Coordinates of C-alpha atoms and ligand atoms in Angstrom, one line a residue:
M9 CA 88.6 21.5 169.2
L10 CA 91.3 20.9 166.7
K11 CA 91.3 17.3 165.3
L12 CA 94.8 15.7 164.9
P13 CA 96.7 14.8 162.9
V14 CA 96.5 18.0 160.8
Y15 CA 96.5 17.2 157.1
C16 CA 98.8 19.3 155.1
D17 CA 99.7 17.2 152.2
Y18 CA 97.0 17.9 149.6
N19 CA 99.5 17.5 146.7
A20 CA 100.0 13.9 147.7
T21 CA 96.2 13.3 147.5
T22 CA 93.0 14.9 148.5
P23 CA 90.0 13.6 150.6
C24 CA 86.9 13.0 148.4
D25 CA 84.5 15.9 148.8
P26 CA 81.3 14.5 150.3
R27 CA 79.3 15.7 147.3
V28 CA 81.6 13.7 145.1
V29 CA 80.9 10.6 147.3
E30 CA 77.2 11.2 147.1
A31 CA 77.2 11.4 143.4
M32 CA 79.1 8.1 143.1
L33 CA 77.1 6.0 145.5
P34 CA 74.2 4.8 143.2
Y35 CA 76.7 3.7 140.6
F36 CA 78.2 0.9 142.9
T37 CA 74.7 -0.5 143.7
E38 CA 71.5 0.1 141.8
Q39 CA 73.1 1.7 138.7
F40 CA 75.9 -0.9 138.3
G41 CA 75.8 -1.3 134.6
N42 CA 78.5 -1.6 132.1
A43 CA 78.8 1.6 130.0
A44 CA 79.5 -0.6 127.1
S45 CA 76.4 -2.7 127.2
K46 CA 74.3 -1.3 124.4
T47 CA 71.4 -3.8 124.7
H48 CA 69.7 -2.8 127.9
S49 CA 68.9 0.1 130.2
F50 CA 71.6 -0.8 132.8
G51 CA 74.1 0.0 130.2
W52 CA 72.4 3.1 128.8
I53 CA 72.2 4.6 132.2
A54 CA 75.8 4.0 133.0
E55 CA 76.7 5.5 129.6
E56 CA 74.6 8.5 130.2
A57 CA 76.5 9.0 133.6
V58 CA 79.8 8.7 131.8
D59 CA 78.8 11.1 129.1
L60 CA 77.9 13.8 131.7
A61 CA 81.2 13.2 133.5
R62 CA 83.1 13.5 130.3
E63 CA 81.5 17.0 129.7
Q64 CA 82.1 18.2 133.2
V65 CA 85.9 16.9 133.0
A66 CA 86.4 18.6 129.5
R67 CA 84.6 21.8 130.7
L68 CA 87.3 22.4 133.4
V69 CA 90.1 22.3 131.1
G70 CA 88.6 23.9 127.9
A71 CA 88.4 20.6 125.9
E72 CA 85.6 18.9 124.0
P73 CA 84.1 16.0 125.6
S74 CA 85.2 13.8 122.7
E75 CA 88.8 14.8 123.5
I76 CA 88.8 13.1 126.9
V77 CA 90.2 9.5 127.4
F78 CA 89.5 8.1 130.8
T79 CA 92.4 6.2 132.4
S80 CA 93.3 4.8 135.9
G81 CA 95.2 8.0 136.8
A82 CA 97.8 10.3 135.8
T83 CA 100.6 7.7 135.7
E84 CA 98.6 5.7 133.2
S85 CA 97.9 9.0 131.2
D86 CA 101.6 10.0 131.2
N87 CA 102.6 6.4 130.0
L88 CA 99.8 6.5 127.3
A89 CA 100.7 10.0 126.0
I90 CA 104.5 9.4 125.8
K91 CA 104.6 5.7 124.6
G92 CA 101.6 6.3 122.4
V93 CA 103.2 9.1 120.6
F94 CA 106.6 7.4 120.4
D95 CA 104.9 4.4 118.8
M96 CA 102.5 6.3 116.4
Y97 CA 105.1 8.8 115.2
A98 CA 108.0 6.5 114.7
G99 CA 108.1 7.3 111.0
K100 CA 108.6 11.0 111.8
G101 CA 111.3 10.6 114.4
N102 CA 112.3 9.2 117.8
H103 CA 113.4 12.4 119.9
I104 CA 111.5 13.6 122.9
I105 CA 112.3 16.7 125.0
T106 CA 111.6 16.6 128.7
C107 CA 112.9 18.2 132.0
V108 CA 114.7 16.8 134.9
T109 CA 112.2 18.0 137.6
E110 CA 109.3 16.0 136.0
H111 CA 107.3 13.6 138.1
K112 CA 108.7 9.9 138.2
A113 CA 105.7 8.9 136.0
V114 CA 107.2 11.0 133.1
L115 CA 110.9 10.5 134.0
D116 CA 110.7 6.7 134.2
T117 CA 108.6 6.5 131.0
C118 CA 111.2 8.6 129.1
R119 CA 113.8 6.3 130.4
H120 CA 111.9 3.4 129.0
I121 CA 111.8 5.3 125.7
E122 CA 115.7 5.4 125.8
K123 CA 115.7 1.7 126.2
M124 CA 113.4 1.3 123.3
G125 CA 115.9 3.1 121.0
G126 CA 114.4 6.6 121.4
E127 CA 116.4 9.8 122.2
V128 CA 115.5 12.0 125.0
T129 CA 116.8 15.5 125.9
W130 CA 116.7 16.2 129.6
L131 CA 116.3 20.1 130.1
P132 CA 117.7 21.5 133.2
V133 CA 116.0 24.1 135.4
N134 CA 117.3 27.3 136.8
S135 CA 117.4 28.0 140.8
E136 CA 113.7 29.0 140.6
G137 CA 112.6 25.6 139.0
L138 CA 112.0 27.1 135.5
I139 CA 113.3 25.9 132.2
D140 CA 115.0 28.2 129.7
L141 CA 112.6 28.7 126.7
S142 CA 115.6 29.4 124.3
Q143 CA 117.2 26.1 125.5
L144 CA 114.0 24.4 124.6
E145 CA 113.7 25.8 121.2
A146 CA 117.4 25.1 120.6
A147 CA 116.8 21.4 121.5
I148 CA 114.1 20.8 118.8
K149 CA 115.5 19.0 115.8
S150 CA 114.0 17.3 112.6
T151 CA 113.5 14.0 114.6
T152 CA 111.6 15.7 117.5
I153 CA 108.2 14.3 117.9
L154 CA 107.2 15.4 121.4
I155 CA 107.8 18.0 124.1
S156 CA 106.8 16.7 127.5
L157 CA 106.8 19.4 130.2
M158 CA 104.8 19.5 133.3
Y159 CA 102.2 22.2 134.1
A160 CA 103.1 22.7 137.7
N161 CA 105.6 20.9 139.9
N162 CA 104.3 18.7 142.5
E163 CA 107.0 19.5 145.1
T164 CA 107.4 23.3 144.7
G165 CA 104.2 24.4 143.0
V166 CA 106.2 26.1 140.5
V167 CA 104.2 26.9 137.3
Q168 CA 106.1 26.5 134.0
Q169 CA 105.7 29.0 131.1
V170 CA 103.1 26.9 129.6
P171 CA 101.5 29.0 126.8
E172 CA 105.0 30.0 125.6
I173 CA 106.1 26.3 125.4
G174 CA 102.8 25.6 123.5
A175 CA 103.7 28.4 121.0
I176 CA 107.3 27.0 120.5
A177 CA 105.9 23.6 120.0
K178 CA 103.4 24.8 117.3
K179 CA 106.0 26.9 115.5
H180 CA 108.0 23.9 115.1
G181 CA 105.3 21.3 114.4
V182 CA 106.1 19.3 117.4
L183 CA 103.4 17.9 119.8
F184 CA 103.3 19.3 123.3
F185 CA 102.2 16.9 126.2
S186 CA 101.8 18.5 129.7
D187 CA 101.5 16.5 132.9
A188 CA 98.9 18.9 134.6
T189 CA 98.1 16.7 137.4
Q190 CA 98.9 19.3 140.0
A191 CA 97.4 22.3 138.1
V192 CA 94.0 21.2 137.2
G193 CA 91.4 22.2 139.7
K194 CA 94.0 24.6 141.4
I195 CA 94.4 27.2 138.7
P196 CA 92.7 28.0 135.4
V197 CA 93.9 25.5 132.7
D198 CA 92.8 25.8 129.2
V199 CA 94.2 23.4 126.6
K200 CA 93.3 25.7 123.7
R201 CA 94.8 28.8 125.1
D202 CA 97.8 27.1 126.3
G203 CA 98.5 25.2 123.0
I204 CA 98.5 21.9 124.6
D205 CA 98.1 18.7 122.3
L206 CA 97.9 16.0 125.2
M207 CA 97.4 16.5 128.9
A208 CA 97.4 14.2 131.9
F209 CA 95.4 14.7 135.0
S210 CA 93.9 12.8 138.0
A211 CA 90.8 12.8 140.0
H212 CA 92.3 12.1 143.5
K213 CA 94.2 15.5 143.4
L214 CA 91.1 17.4 143.1
Y215 CA 88.8 15.9 145.7
G216 CA 87.7 12.9 143.5
P217 CA 88.3 9.3 144.0
K218 CA 91.7 7.5 143.5
G219 CA 92.3 5.4 140.5
V220 CA 90.7 7.6 137.9
G221 CA 92.2 10.0 135.6
A222 CA 92.1 11.4 132.1
L223 CA 94.2 12.1 129.1
Y224 CA 93.2 15.0 126.9
V225 CA 93.9 14.2 123.2
R226 CA 93.5 17.1 120.8
R227 CA 91.2 16.2 117.9
K228 CA 91.7 19.1 115.6
N229 CA 94.5 21.4 114.3
P230 CA 96.3 19.1 114.5
R231 CA 94.4 15.8 115.3
V232 CA 96.6 13.9 117.5
R233 CA 96.8 10.1 117.1
L234 CA 98.2 7.6 119.7
T235 CA 99.0 3.9 119.6
A236 CA 97.0 2.2 122.3
Q237 CA 99.1 0.7 125.1
L238 CA 96.4 -1.9 126.1
D239 CA 94.8 -4.3 123.8
G240 CA 91.1 -5.3 124.2
G241 CA 87.7 -4.2 123.6
G242 CA 88.5 -0.8 121.9
H243 CA 87.0 1.3 124.6
E244 CA 87.6 5.1 124.7
R245 CA 87.8 5.5 120.9
G246 CA 90.4 2.7 120.7
M247 CA 92.8 4.4 122.8
R248 CA 92.2 2.7 126.2
S249 CA 90.6 -0.7 126.3
G250 CA 88.9 -1.9 129.6
T251 CA 85.6 -1.6 131.2
L252 CA 85.0 1.9 132.4
N253 CA 85.2 2.7 136.2
V254 CA 81.7 4.2 136.1
P255 CA 81.4 5.2 139.9
G256 CA 85.0 6.7 139.7
I257 CA 84.3 8.6 136.4
V258 CA 81.0 10.0 137.9
G259 CA 83.1 11.1 140.9
F260 CA 85.8 12.6 138.8
G261 CA 83.1 14.6 136.7
K262 CA 81.4 15.9 139.9
A263 CA 84.8 16.9 141.4
C264 CA 85.6 18.8 138.2
E265 CA 82.2 20.6 138.2
I266 CA 82.8 21.6 141.8
C267 CA 86.4 22.9 141.1
R268 CA 85.2 25.0 138.2
N269 CA 82.5 26.7 140.3
E270 CA 84.5 27.2 143.4
M271 CA 88.2 27.5 142.1
E272 CA 88.3 31.3 142.4
T273 CA 87.1 31.7 145.9
E274 CA 88.9 28.6 147.1
S275 CA 92.2 29.6 145.8
R276 CA 92.0 33.0 147.2
R277 CA 91.2 31.6 150.6
I278 CA 93.9 29.0 150.4
S279 CA 96.7 31.2 149.1
G280 CA 95.8 33.7 151.9
W281 CA 96.6 30.9 154.5
R282 CA 99.6 29.7 152.4
N283 CA 101.1 33.3 152.5
K284 CA 100.4 33.6 156.2
L285 CA 102.2 30.3 157.0
E286 CA 105.1 31.2 154.6
A287 CA 105.6 34.7 155.9
S288 CA 105.6 33.6 159.5
L289 CA 108.0 30.8 159.0
T290 CA 110.4 32.7 156.9
D291 CA 110.5 35.2 159.7
L292 CA 112.6 32.7 161.5
P293 CA 116.4 33.0 160.6
D294 CA 117.7 31.0 157.6
V295 CA 114.4 29.7 156.3
L296 CA 114.2 29.7 152.5
V297 CA 111.4 29.3 150.0
N298 CA 112.1 26.9 147.3
G299 CA 111.1 27.9 143.8
N300 CA 109.7 30.8 141.9
T301 CA 107.0 32.6 143.9
Q302 CA 105.6 34.8 141.1
N303 CA 103.9 32.0 139.3
R304 CA 103.1 29.2 141.7
L305 CA 100.2 27.1 142.8
P306 CA 98.1 28.8 145.4
N307 CA 98.3 26.0 147.9
V308 CA 102.1 25.0 148.2
S309 CA 105.0 26.3 150.1
N310 CA 108.2 24.5 149.8
L311 CA 110.8 25.7 152.6
S312 CA 114.3 24.8 153.6
F313 CA 115.3 25.1 157.2
A314 CA 119.1 25.7 157.3
E315 CA 121.1 24.3 160.2
V316 CA 118.2 21.9 161.1
D317 CA 118.5 18.1 160.9
G318 CA 116.0 16.9 158.3
E319 CA 115.2 13.8 159.9
G320 CA 114.6 15.5 163.3
L321 CA 112.5 18.0 161.6
M322 CA 110.0 15.5 160.3
L323 CA 110.1 13.3 163.5
G324 CA 109.6 16.5 165.6
F325 CA 105.9 16.7 164.7
N326 CA 105.0 14.1 162.2
K327 CA 102.6 12.4 164.6
N328 CA 100.5 15.6 164.7
I329 CA 101.0 17.2 161.2
A330 CA 101.0 15.4 157.9
V331 CA 103.6 17.1 155.5
S332 CA 105.9 15.9 153.0
S333 CA 109.5 16.2 152.6
G334 CA 109.6 15.5 148.9
S335 CA 107.3 14.0 146.2
A336 CA 104.9 11.7 147.9
C337 CA 105.8 9.0 145.5
T338 CA 109.4 8.9 146.7
S339 CA 109.2 9.9 150.2
A340 CA 109.7 6.2 151.3
S341 CA 113.4 6.5 150.1
M342 CA 115.9 8.8 151.9
E343 CA 117.1 10.3 148.6
P344 CA 117.3 14.0 148.5
S345 CA 114.5 15.3 146.2
H346 CA 115.4 15.2 142.6
V347 CA 113.7 18.4 142.0
L348 CA 115.3 20.4 144.7
K349 CA 118.8 19.0 143.7
A350 CA 118.0 20.1 140.1
M351 CA 117.4 23.6 141.2
G352 CA 120.9 23.7 142.7
I353 CA 119.9 23.2 146.4
S354 CA 122.5 21.2 148.5
D355 CA 121.6 17.6 149.7
E356 CA 121.8 19.0 153.3
L357 CA 119.3 21.6 152.7
A358 CA 117.2 19.4 150.5
F359 CA 116.9 16.9 153.4
A360 CA 116.0 19.8 155.7
S361 CA 113.0 20.8 153.4
L362 CA 109.3 20.5 153.9
R363 CA 106.4 20.9 151.4
F364 CA 103.2 22.2 153.0
S365 CA 100.3 21.7 150.6
L366 CA 97.1 23.1 151.8
G367 CA 93.5 22.3 150.5
R368 CA 89.6 22.7 150.6
F369 CA 89.4 21.6 154.1
S370 CA 92.3 23.4 155.6
T371 CA 91.3 25.8 158.3
E372 CA 92.9 28.9 159.9
E373 CA 93.0 27.1 163.2
Q374 CA 95.1 24.4 161.6
I375 CA 97.6 26.9 160.1
D376 CA 98.1 28.4 163.5
Y377 CA 98.7 24.9 164.9
I378 CA 101.3 24.1 162.2
L379 CA 103.1 27.4 162.8
Q380 CA 103.4 26.8 166.4
Q381 CA 104.5 23.2 166.0
V382 CA 107.1 23.9 163.3
K383 CA 108.6 26.9 165.0
A384 CA 108.9 24.9 168.3
T385 CA 110.6 22.1 166.5
V386 CA 113.0 24.2 164.6
D387 CA 113.9 26.1 167.6
R388 CA 114.6 23.0 169.6
L389 CA 116.7 21.3 166.9
R390 CA 118.8 24.4 166.4
Q391 CA 119.5 24.5 170.1
L392 CA 120.5 21.0 170.1
K393 CA 123.0 21.4 167.2
P394 CA 126.4 21.9 168.3
A395 CA 127.9 25.3 167.1
G396 CA 129.9 25.1 163.8
I397 CA 128.3 21.9 162.4
Ligands
LIG419 C1 102.8 15.7 138.7 C2 102.2 14.5 138.8 N1 102.1 13.6 137.9 C3 101.7 12.4 138.1 C4 101.2 11.8 139.3 C5 100.7 10.4 139.4 O1 99.3 10.5 139.4 P1 98.4 9.3 139.8 O2 98.5 8.9 141.3 O3 97.1 9.7 139.4 O4 98.9 8.2 139.1 C6 101.3 12.7 140.4 C7 101.0 12.2 141.8 O5 101.6 12.5 142.7 C8 101.8 14.0 140.2 O6 101.9 14.8 141.2

């Protein structure tokens, strides 16, 4: 018996994997020590658990454990990377390059940088959601200190040309920061292969708990330095003060270990269902896939339903199916998605678009239910719409 509502919004957040919860539980009660307490076993046990988690997290992205800084999530990691570089490298320059389709956590941090006297170049994207590499290279100047470009877009799943961006950054001696919140755990990410100097990601997008994340900070060739954005006890090698969230970090580590072991089979299964969903919905007249489909996250399909009232579309089945009509963080407002707009999609079509994001606990039965519900709603709305409007 299918349980309703069906969850199809894994890019907004994922449920904790029960194996993650099991690993975390002892660290709330018996093993509650502060990982910074050096004088007794409660502290040592907590520190050991954090060390293991740091290894598990690092291994998933090809980093060294000492290159992982634990934070409260990707929003904090984005802020720390961009503001930390801006403050630390002020002597070299004040210019940052980013892109208009970034997540708000990067966009708003870059707007803050502008208010602080920094200069930001906002790269456009093409209709597929990709930046132009020659435009990126041409934007670099002697004052450029950072390129901040996301790995995969949260709304469309489009994966940027990350190794190429890393090579351009290296060639010009500019640091490369990538917000990889949606990519890590879904596709193989390797900071060394990709030439990434700083990278943000988050536990709750990969079946770990909410409120925990990481910033990868390269230690060699070049060693990246950051100005801390929180003053305090100097935790995390001075980059992020504050008592560590030990249960959360343990869960993050376990979640990363599971992703590393299961990513290949999981992404094959999920992309199969995503393709089935997409093929069947695009069989309807005037349904368009948004974003490049050659290099895309395996779990996402962003579709526009022409000639359908966007609000009606959501209201048609949102009691039974949890999907998003844009970024989760902005779905409270009725603004058309800034990502779809940047790709040249009209406001009307952007409003009539849905992001389906599948995940570990999706089932084929759910996919069939979604198909039936969405098709029925689209048919009904199209019949209601007066001709010519
Ligand atoms: C690309 C991207 N960056 C950053 C964030 C923010 O992550 P967090 O919720 O861990 O702060 C999200 C969450 O939706 C995201 O998708």
